């Protein structure tokens, strides 16, 4: 099921929490929602799940829109809200049963579904515990289990790994990836590594507007522009090497890398590469080239570029 | 319908799990039993096989107990954020409100059913007006339903349970006693209007054995008003 968001605007008083956002997510795609706190990620998700009425614009999930068929939209969505609210006084198994009944699963199939969910999310030893007794990681699994119980076509996960330890994060990511193969998934996060590891596509929003949209690689390419190399050259005088590199035609700027001896950061001029000239230079001068690595622009930098004004 | 029942079941479960239900049942039976049988104008004092002592004490006990049952129902969901889970499931706001309303009403009905032994015992002591007992119970149920719907409304207003309890009492006390007190100070139309708004005057006339459509209409509109305001409040939070 595709999710289509069109010209979505949400006002809180005079503040535009979401400002005329449009995007589309296709079946089988995992979309990462990235943005600083307060950028409008959660608001957009709440609008898709029908929890908030948008001030303007529309959202459709498959053939249903949030205005005309809210119940069908709700039925097609599995939603894990921010902070993972749960009825802490209920037992895990009772809670899942409650959600299954609300989702309108046939009474005969409920047991089967609960068993499956408990297995997928690894809650077998905890199923008879009260939710309040569970650790944060297990609570998160319960949150995921309730979102998945009716086998929804669309999954909306608001910061699914917040507050988990590194092992749990990896587990949850694997789970999302596994589930995400056949479903449409939107997940939000402000952890960049997470979005890069799990998502097929990244949407960066800032101050309610989309500022970037594409795969991690595309985003990098866009912001890269010039090639940056880390070069380490030994057997030569530091300053002499520095000057020699600077005189190369292709080179834009050269910098010493402070922490390491004989290491330089070389930024090429636009559209040019310095790999060959630097290698030749070393051969000519009899220096030893011990390292030459391209420095990738980090997603963090792109993110900062786009969201800091 | 199934959705409503699912919510009602969960609410009832939560009443019993938190011991709230047991405390309420024991306290209710204790209070009403004490004043019906042992103290004040009890059965042996008035020397009549009548449950009117029971009805008047139940009337007040329920008035204080009901907001304590309802205060948690939406305030806690607002506080913990579980309301978001509930409203993003394929249920309507109405189903949520009705589910919660029915749960508390059922608990009150259970409490009232448990007082049937009083009735049976009193009936065996002497001639009792069965009709008046029946309408007395009906009056208690209607009055409870009205306060439940007010309680659920005040619970939806706040995310603090104490605030919603006190607010429910504050609104309730007008219907419970203030309107009827004021009505005796005013004559004419205002006096009559205030008297019509008073729960006690309607309850009194029902528990005396006279079920007037006027009384039914009053209770039903109060119940409906509370529920509508709650629903509007839930819907308003989406904007």
Coordinates of C-alpha atoms in Angstrom, one line a residue:
Chain A
X1 CA 0.0 0.0 0.0
X2 CA 1.4 3.3 -1.0
X3 CA 1.2 6.3 1.4
X4 CA 0.6 9.6 -0.3
X5 CA 0.9 12.8 1.6
X6 CA -0.2 15.9 -0.2
X7 CA 0.3 19.5 0.9
X8 CA 0.1 18.6 4.5
X9 CA 0.0 21.6 6.8
X10 CA -0.5 21.6 10.5
X11 CA -0.8 24.7 12.6
X12 CA -0.4 24.9 16.3
X13 CA -1.7 28.4 17.0
X14 CA 0.4 30.5 14.7
X15 CA 3.2 28.1 14.6
X16 CA 3.6 25.9 11.5
X17 CA 4.6 22.5 12.8
X18 CA 4.3 21.0 9.4
X19 CA 4.4 23.3 6.4
X20 CA 3.0 22.1 3.1
X21 CA 4.7 18.7 3.0
X22 CA 4.2 16.3 0.1
X23 CA 5.8 12.9 -0.4
X24 CA 5.0 9.4 -1.4
X25 CA 6.1 6.1 0.0
X26 CA 5.9 2.9 -2.0
X27 CA 5.2 -0.6 -1.0
X28 CA 8.3 -2.4 0.2
X29 CA 10.0 0.8 0.9
X30 CA 11.4 1.8 4.3
X31 CA 11.4 5.5 4.6
X32 CA 13.5 7.2 7.3
X33 CA 12.2 10.4 8.7
X34 CA 15.1 12.5 9.9
X35 CA 15.1 15.9 11.5
X36 CA 16.0 17.8 14.6
X37 CA 13.6 17.7 17.6
X38 CA 10.5 19.7 16.8
X39 CA 11.0 19.5 13.1
X40 CA 7.5 18.1 12.5
X41 CA 8.3 14.4 12.2
X42 CA 5.9 13.3 14.9
X43 CA 3.2 15.6 13.8
X44 CA 3.4 14.2 10.3
X45 CA 3.1 10.7 11.6
X46 CA 0.2 11.6 13.8
X47 CA -1.6 13.0 10.8
X48 CA -1.0 9.8 8.8
X49 CA -2.4 7.7 11.7
X50 CA -5.4 10.0 11.9
X51 CA -4.6 10.9 15.5
X52 CA -4.3 14.6 14.4
X53 CA -6.4 16.4 11.9
X54 CA -4.3 18.3 9.5
X55 CA -5.1 22.0 9.1
X56 CA -4.7 21.5 5.3
X57 CA -3.8 18.9 2.9
X58 CA -4.6 15.2 2.7
X59 CA -3.1 11.8 3.4
X60 CA -4.1 8.6 1.7
X61 CA -3.1 5.1 2.5
X62 CA -3.8 2.8 -0.4
X63 CA -7.2 3.8 -1.6
X64 CA -8.3 5.3 1.6
X65 CA -8.0 8.8 2.8
X66 CA -7.9 10.0 6.4
X67 CA -10.9 12.2 5.9
X68 CA -13.2 9.8 4.2
X69 CA -12.3 6.4 5.5
X70 CA -10.4 6.9 8.8
X71 CA -11.3 3.4 10.1
X72 CA -9.9 1.7 7.0
X73 CA -6.7 3.8 7.3
X74 CA -6.4 2.9 10.9
X75 CA -6.9 -0.8 10.1
X76 CA -4.1 -0.8 7.5
X77 CA -1.6 0.9 9.8
X78 CA 0.4 -0.5 12.6
X79 CA 1.6 2.4 14.7
X80 CA 4.2 2.7 17.4
X81 CA 3.8 6.1 18.9
X82 CA 6.6 8.2 20.4
X83 CA 7.6 7.1 23.9
X84 CA 5.7 3.8 23.4
X85 CA 2.7 4.3 25.6
X86 CA 1.3 1.1 27.1
X87 CA -1.2 0.0 29.7
X88 CA 1.3 -0.8 32.3
X89 CA -1.2 -2.6 34.6
X90 CA -1.9 -5.2 32.0
X91 CA -0.2 -8.5 31.3
X92 CA 1.6 -8.7 28.0
X93 CA -0.6 -11.4 26.7
X94 CA -3.8 -9.7 27.8
X95 CA -2.7 -6.5 26.3
X96 CA -2.0 -8.1 22.9
X97 CA -5.4 -9.8 23.1
X98 CA -7.0 -6.4 23.8
X99 CA -5.3 -4.8 20.8
X100 CA -6.2 -7.8 18.6
X101 CA -9.8 -7.5 19.5
X102 CA -9.8 -3.8 18.8
X103 CA -8.2 -4.4 15.5
X104 CA -11.2 -6.6 14.6
X105 CA -9.2 -9.8 14.1
X106 CA -11.5 -12.8 13.9
X107 CA -11.9 -14.3 17.4
X108 CA -10.7 -17.7 16.2
X109 CA -7.4 -16.4 14.8
X110 CA -6.5 -14.2 17.8
X111 CA -4.6 -16.9 19.7
X112 CA -2.7 -17.8 16.7
X113 CA -1.7 -14.2 15.9
X114 CA -0.7 -13.5 19.5
X115 CA 1.5 -16.6 19.5
X116 CA 3.2 -15.6 16.3
X117 CA 3.8 -12.0 17.5
X118 CA 5.3 -13.3 20.8
X119 CA 7.6 -15.5 18.8
X120 CA 8.6 -12.8 16.3
X121 CA 9.4 -10.2 19.0
X122 CA 10.9 -12.7 21.4
X123 CA 8.6 -12.1 24.3
X124 CA 8.0 -15.8 25.2
X125 CA 9.4 -15.6 28.7
X126 CA 7.7 -12.3 29.4
X127 CA 4.2 -13.0 28.2
X128 CA 2.7 -13.5 31.6
X129 CA 4.4 -10.5 33.2
X130 CA 2.8 -7.2 33.8
X131 CA 4.0 -4.6 31.3
X132 CA 5.2 -2.4 34.2
X133 CA 7.6 -5.1 35.2
X134 CA 9.3 -5.2 31.8
X135 CA 12.6 -3.5 30.9
X136 CA 12.6 -0.8 28.4
X137 CA 13.7 -3.1 25.6
X138 CA 11.0 -5.6 26.3
X139 CA 8.4 -2.8 26.5
X140 CA 9.6 -1.7 23.0
X141 CA 9.0 -5.2 21.8
X142 CA 5.5 -5.2 23.2
X143 CA 5.0 -1.9 21.4
X144 CA 6.1 -3.5 18.1
X145 CA 4.1 -6.6 18.7
X146 CA 0.9 -4.5 19.2
X147 CA 1.7 -2.6 16.1
X148 CA 2.1 -5.8 14.0
X149 CA -0.6 -7.9 15.5
X150 CA -3.1 -7.4 12.7
X151 CA -0.5 -7.8 10.0
X152 CA -0.8 -4.3 8.7
X153 CA 0.3 -3.2 5.3
X154 CA 1.8 -0.1 6.6
X155 CA 4.0 0.5 9.6
X156 CA 4.5 3.8 11.2
X157 CA 7.2 3.8 13.9
X158 CA 8.1 6.9 15.8
X159 CA 11.6 6.5 17.2
X160 CA 11.4 2.8 17.5
X161 CA 14.9 2.4 19.1
X162 CA 15.0 5.3 21.5
X163 CA 16.2 4.3 24.9
X164 CA 17.5 0.9 23.9
X165 CA 20.9 -0.5 24.5
X166 CA 23.2 -1.2 21.4
X167 CA 22.3 -4.9 21.3
X168 CA 18.6 -4.3 21.4
X169 CA 18.9 -1.6 18.8
X170 CA 20.5 -4.1 16.4
X171 CA 17.8 -6.6 17.1
X172 CA 15.0 -4.1 16.6
X173 CA 16.6 -2.9 13.4
X174 CA 16.9 -6.4 12.0
X175 CA 13.3 -7.0 12.9
X176 CA 12.2 -3.8 11.1
X177 CA 14.2 -4.7 8.0
X178 CA 12.8 -8.2 8.0
X179 CA 9.2 -7.0 8.3
X180 CA 9.8 -4.1 6.0
X181 CA 10.4 -6.2 2.9
X182 CA 6.7 -6.6 2.2
X183 CA 5.3 -3.6 3.9
X184 CA 5.4 0.1 3.6
X185 CA 7.4 1.5 6.6
X186 CA 8.0 5.0 7.8
X187 CA 10.2 5.3 10.8
X188 CA 11.5 8.4 12.4
X189 CA 14.7 8.9 14.3
X190 CA 17.3 11.5 15.0
X191 CA 20.0 8.9 15.0
X192 CA 21.6 9.1 11.6
X193 CA 23.4 5.8 11.7
X194 CA 20.1 4.1 12.4
X195 CA 18.3 5.6 9.5
X196 CA 21.2 4.8 7.2
X197 CA 21.4 1.2 8.4
X198 CA 17.6 0.5 8.1
X199 CA 16.1 2.8 5.5
X200 CA 16.0 2.6 1.7
X201 CA 15.2 6.3 1.5
X202 CA 15.7 9.3 3.7
X203 CA 13.6 12.3 4.1
X204 CA 15.1 15.1 6.1
X205 CA 12.7 17.7 7.4
X206 CA 13.5 20.9 9.2
X207 CA 11.1 23.5 10.6
X208 CA 8.2 21.7 9.0
X209 CA 9.6 21.5 5.5
X210 CA 11.3 18.8 3.5
X211 CA 14.9 19.8 2.9
X212 CA 16.2 16.6 1.4
X213 CA 14.8 13.4 -0.1
X214 CA 16.8 10.5 -1.5
X215 CA 18.9 7.5 -0.6
X216 CA 21.8 7.9 1.7
X217 CA 24.1 7.7 -1.3
X218 CA 22.2 10.3 -3.3
X219 CA 22.3 12.7 -0.4
X220 CA 26.0 12.3 -0.1
X221 CA 26.6 12.8 -3.7
X222 CA 24.6 16.0 -3.7
X223 CA 26.5 17.5 -0.9
X224 CA 29.9 16.2 -1.8
X225 CA 30.8 18.2 -4.8
X226 CA 34.6 18.0 -4.6
X227 CA 36.7 15.0 -3.9
X228 CA 38.5 15.0 -0.6
X229 CA 41.4 12.6 0.0
X230 CA 43.4 11.8 3.1
X231 CA 47.0 11.3 2.0
X232 CA 49.9 10.1 4.0
X233 CA 53.4 10.5 2.5
X234 CA 56.5 9.4 4.3
X235 CA 60.3 9.8 3.7
X236 CA 59.9 13.4 2.9
X237 CA 60.1 16.8 4.7
X238 CA 56.6 17.7 5.8
X239 CA 56.7 21.3 4.5
X240 CA 58.3 20.3 1.2
X241 CA 55.6 17.7 0.6
X242 CA 52.9 20.2 1.5
X243 CA 54.3 22.7 -1.0
X244 CA 54.7 20.1 -3.7
X245 CA 51.1 19.0 -3.4
X246 CA 49.9 22.5 -3.4
X247 CA 51.5 23.1 -6.8
X248 CA 49.7 20.3 -8.4
X249 CA 47.1 21.5 -10.9
X250 CA 44.2 19.5 -9.7
X251 CA 44.5 20.6 -6.1
X252 CA 42.2 23.1 -4.5
X253 CA 43.3 23.2 -0.9
X254 CA 45.7 21.2 1.2
X255 CA 45.7 20.9 5.0
X256 CA 47.8 19.2 7.5
X257 CA 46.0 16.7 9.6
X258 CA 47.0 17.6 13.1
X259 CA 46.8 14.3 14.9
X260 CA 49.0 12.4 12.4
X261 CA 52.5 13.1 11.1
X262 CA 52.9 13.4 7.4
X263 CA 49.2 13.3 6.8
X264 CA 47.3 15.7 4.6
X265 CA 43.8 16.5 3.7
X266 CA 43.6 17.3 0.0
X267 CA 40.6 18.8 -1.6
X268 CA 40.5 18.7 -5.3
X269 CA 39.1 21.4 -7.6
X270 CA 35.6 20.7 -8.7
X271 CA 35.2 17.9 -11.3
X272 CA 38.9 16.9 -10.9
X273 CA 40.6 14.0 -9.2
X274 CA 44.0 14.1 -7.6
X275 CA 44.7 10.5 -7.1
X276 CA 47.0 9.9 -10.1
X277 CA 48.9 13.2 -9.9
X278 CA 49.7 12.6 -6.2
X279 CA 50.9 9.1 -6.9
X280 CA 53.1 10.3 -9.7
X281 CA 54.4 13.1 -7.5
X282 CA 55.5 10.5 -5.0
X283 CA 57.2 8.4 -7.6
X284 CA 59.0 11.3 -9.0
X285 CA 60.3 12.6 -5.7
X286 CA 61.0 9.1 -4.3
X287 CA 58.5 9.5 -1.4
X288 CA 56.5 6.6 0.0
X289 CA 52.8 6.9 -0.3
X290 CA 51.5 4.9 2.7
X291 CA 47.8 5.9 2.6
X292 CA 45.3 7.5 0.3
X293 CA 41.7 7.3 1.3
X294 CA 38.7 9.2 0.0
X295 CA 36.9 10.9 2.8
X296 CA 33.2 10.5 2.5
X297 CA 31.0 13.3 3.6
X298 CA 29.3 12.0 6.7
X299 CA 25.5 12.0 6.9
X300 CA 25.9 14.0 10.0
X301 CA 27.5 16.8 8.0
X302 CA 24.8 16.8 5.4
X303 CA 22.3 16.8 8.2
X304 CA 23.9 19.8 9.9
X305 CA 24.3 21.6 6.6
X306 CA 20.6 21.2 5.9
X307 CA 19.2 21.9 9.3
X308 CA 21.3 24.6 10.7
X309 CA 20.6 28.0 9.3
Chain B
X1 CA -20.5 -3.2 19.3
X2 CA -17.7 -5.7 19.7
X3 CA -15.3 -2.8 20.0
X4 CA -17.3 -1.2 22.8
X5 CA -17.4 -4.4 24.7
X6 CA -13.7 -4.9 24.3
X7 CA -13.0 -1.6 25.9
X8 CA -15.6 -2.2 28.6
X9 CA -13.9 -5.5 29.4
X10 CA -10.5 -4.0 29.7
X11 CA -11.8 -1.2 32.0
X12 CA -13.6 -3.7 34.2
X13 CA -10.5 -5.8 34.3
X14 CA -8.5 -2.8 35.3
X15 CA -11.0 -2.0 38.1
X16 CA -10.6 -5.4 39.6
X17 CA -6.8 -5.7 39.0
X18 CA -6.2 -2.4 40.8
X19 CA -8.4 -3.5 43.8
X20 CA -10.4 -0.4 43.1
X21 CA -13.5 -2.5 42.4
X22 CA -13.1 -4.5 45.6
X23 CA -12.6 -1.4 47.8
X24 CA -15.5 0.3 46.2
X25 CA -17.8 -2.7 46.6
X26 CA -16.8 -3.4 50.2
X27 CA -17.0 0.3 51.2
X28 CA -20.4 0.7 49.5
X29 CA -21.9 -2.4 51.1
X30 CA -20.4 -1.5 54.4
X31 CA -21.8 2.1 54.4
X32 CA -25.2 1.2 53.1
X33 CA -25.5 -1.8 55.4
X34 CA -24.4 0.1 58.4
X35 CA -27.0 2.9 57.9
X36 CA -29.7 0.6 56.7
X37 CA -29.5 -1.8 59.6
X38 CA -27.6 -0.4 62.5
X39 CA -27.5 3.3 62.8
X40 CA -29.6 6.5 62.5
X41 CA -33.0 6.1 61.1
X42 CA -32.4 2.5 60.3
X43 CA -35.1 -0.2 59.7
X44 CA -35.6 -1.0 63.3
X45 CA -35.8 2.6 64.3
X46 CA -38.5 3.5 61.8
X47 CA -40.2 0.1 62.3
X48 CA -41.3 -0.1 58.7
X49 CA -40.4 -2.7 56.1
X50 CA -39.1 -0.1 53.7
X51 CA -35.8 0.4 51.9
X52 CA -36.0 4.2 51.9
X53 CA -33.1 4.5 54.4
X54 CA -31.0 2.4 52.1
X55 CA -31.9 4.4 49.1
X56 CA -31.0 7.7 50.7
X57 CA -27.7 6.5 52.0
X58 CA -26.9 4.8 48.7
X59 CA -27.7 8.1 46.9
X60 CA -25.0 9.9 48.8
X61 CA -22.5 7.1 48.9
X62 CA -22.6 6.7 45.1
X63 CA -22.3 10.5 44.7
X64 CA -18.9 10.4 46.3
X65 CA -17.8 7.0 44.9
X66 CA -18.6 7.4 41.3
X67 CA -16.1 10.3 40.6
X68 CA -13.5 8.1 42.2
X69 CA -14.2 5.3 39.7
X70 CA -14.3 7.6 36.7
X71 CA -11.5 9.9 37.5
X72 CA -8.9 7.6 36.2
X73 CA -10.6 6.6 33.0
X74 CA -9.5 9.2 30.5
X75 CA -7.2 11.3 32.7
X76 CA -4.8 8.4 33.0
X77 CA -4.9 7.7 29.3
X78 CA -4.2 11.4 28.6
X79 CA -1.3 11.4 31.1
X80 CA 0.4 8.2 29.9
X81 CA -0.4 8.8 26.2
X82 CA -2.2 5.5 25.8
X83 CA -5.2 7.5 24.4
X84 CA -3.1 7.8 21.2
X85 CA -2.9 4.0 21.0
X86 CA -6.6 3.7 21.5
X87 CA -7.7 6.4 19.0
X88 CA -5.4 5.1 16.3
X89 CA -7.1 1.7 16.4
X90 CA -10.2 1.2 14.3
X91 CA -12.5 2.5 17.0
X92 CA -14.5 5.7 17.0
X93 CA -14.4 8.3 19.8
X94 CA -17.9 7.3 20.6
X95 CA -17.0 3.7 21.1
X96 CA -14.2 4.6 23.5
X97 CA -16.5 6.9 25.5
X98 CA -19.3 4.4 25.6
X99 CA -17.0 1.5 26.5
X100 CA -15.7 3.4 29.5
X101 CA -19.2 4.5 30.5
X102 CA -20.6 1.0 30.4
X103 CA -17.7 -0.4 32.4
X104 CA -18.4 1.9 35.4
X105 CA -22.1 1.5 35.0
X106 CA -21.7 -2.3 35.1
X107 CA -19.6 -2.0 38.3
X108 CA -22.3 0.1 39.9
X109 CA -24.9 -2.4 38.8
X110 CA -22.9 -5.2 40.4
X111 CA -22.7 -3.2 43.6
X112 CA -26.5 -2.8 43.6
X113 CA -27.1 -6.4 42.8
X114 CA -25.1 -7.3 45.9
X115 CA -27.5 -5.3 48.0
X116 CA -30.4 -7.5 46.9
X117 CA -30.1 -9.5 50.1
X118 CA -31.1 -6.3 52.0
X119 CA -34.3 -6.3 50.0
X120 CA -34.9 -10.0 50.5
X121 CA -34.4 -9.7 54.3
X122 CA -36.5 -6.6 54.6
X123 CA -39.2 -8.2 52.5
X124 CA -39.3 -11.1 54.9
X125 CA -39.7 -8.8 57.9
X126 CA -42.9 -7.3 56.8
X127 CA -45.1 -6.0 54.0
X128 CA -42.9 -4.1 51.6
X129 CA -43.8 -1.9 48.6
X130 CA -42.2 -4.0 45.8
X131 CA -42.9 -1.3 43.2
X132 CA -41.1 1.4 45.2
X133 CA -38.1 -0.9 45.7
X134 CA -37.9 -1.5 42.0
X135 CA -38.2 2.1 41.1
X136 CA -35.7 3.0 43.8
X137 CA -33.1 0.8 42.2
X138 CA -34.0 2.3 38.8
X139 CA -33.5 5.7 40.3
X140 CA -30.1 4.8 41.7
X141 CA -29.0 3.4 38.3
X142 CA -30.2 6.5 36.4
X143 CA -28.6 8.8 38.9
X144 CA -25.3 6.8 38.8
X145 CA -25.3 6.9 35.0
X146 CA -25.7 10.6 35.1
X147 CA -22.8 11.1 37.5
X148 CA -20.7 8.6 35.5
X149 CA -21.1 10.6 32.4
X150 CA -20.2 13.8 34.3
X151 CA -17.2 12.0 35.8
X152 CA -16.0 10.7 32.4
X153 CA -16.3 14.2 31.0
X154 CA -14.2 15.7 33.8
X155 CA -11.7 12.9 33.4
X156 CA -11.3 13.8 29.8
X157 CA -10.7 17.4 30.6
X158 CA -7.6 16.9 32.7
X159 CA -4.7 14.5 32.8
X160 CA -4.6 14.7 36.6
X161 CA -6.9 12.3 38.4
X162 CA -7.4 14.4 41.5
X163 CA -8.4 17.4 39.4
X164 CA -10.9 15.4 37.6
X165 CA -12.3 13.9 40.8
X166 CA -12.7 17.3 42.4
X167 CA -14.2 18.8 39.3
X168 CA -16.7 16.0 39.0
X169 CA -17.7 16.6 42.7
X170 CA -17.9 20.3 42.1
X171 CA -20.2 19.9 39.1
X172 CA -22.1 17.1 40.7
X173 CA -22.9 18.9 44.0
X174 CA -25.0 21.5 42.0
X175 CA -27.2 18.7 40.7
X176 CA -27.1 16.8 43.9
X177 CA -28.1 19.5 46.3
X178 CA -27.4 23.1 45.5
X179 CA -30.1 23.4 42.7
X180 CA -32.8 22.0 45.0
X181 CA -31.7 24.3 47.8
X182 CA -31.7 27.3 45.6
X183 CA -35.1 26.4 44.1
X184 CA -36.8 26.8 47.4
X185 CA -35.5 30.4 47.6
X186 CA -36.8 31.3 44.3
X187 CA -40.4 31.3 43.3
X188 CA -42.0 31.1 39.9
X189 CA -40.2 30.0 36.8
X190 CA -36.6 30.2 38.1
X191 CA -37.6 28.1 41.1
X192 CA -39.2 25.6 38.9
X193 CA -36.3 25.5 36.5
X194 CA -33.8 25.0 39.3
X195 CA -36.0 22.3 40.7
X196 CA -36.1 20.6 37.3
X197 CA -32.3 20.6 37.2
X198 CA -32.0 19.0 40.6
X199 CA -31.1 15.3 40.6
X200 CA -32.5 14.9 44.1
X201 CA -36.0 16.0 43.2
X202 CA -36.1 13.6 40.3
X203 CA -34.6 10.8 42.3
X204 CA -37.0 11.4 45.2
X205 CA -40.0 11.2 42.9
X206 CA -38.7 8.0 41.2
X207 CA -37.8 6.3 44.4
X208 CA -41.2 7.0 45.8
X209 CA -42.5 4.8 43.1
X210 CA -43.6 7.3 40.5
X211 CA -41.7 7.0 37.2
X212 CA -42.6 10.1 35.2
X213 CA -41.3 10.6 31.7
X214 CA -40.1 14.0 32.9
X215 CA -37.7 12.3 35.3
X216 CA -36.5 9.8 32.7
X217 CA -36.0 12.6 30.2
X218 CA -34.0 14.6 32.7
X219 CA -31.6 11.7 33.5
X220 CA -31.2 10.6 29.9
X221 CA -30.4 14.2 28.8
X222 CA -27.9 14.6 31.6
X223 CA -26.2 11.3 30.6
X224 CA -26.3 12.2 26.9
X225 CA -24.9 15.7 27.6
X226 CA -22.0 14.4 29.6
X227 CA -21.1 11.8 26.9
X228 CA -21.5 14.3 24.1
X229 CA -19.1 16.8 25.8
X230 CA -16.6 14.0 26.4
X231 CA -16.8 12.9 22.8
X232 CA -16.4 16.6 21.6
X233 CA -13.4 16.9 23.9
X234 CA -11.7 13.8 22.5
X235 CA -12.4 15.0 19.0
X236 CA -11.2 18.5 19.8
X237 CA -7.8 17.1 20.8
X238 CA -7.2 16.1 17.3
X239 CA -7.1 19.7 16.1

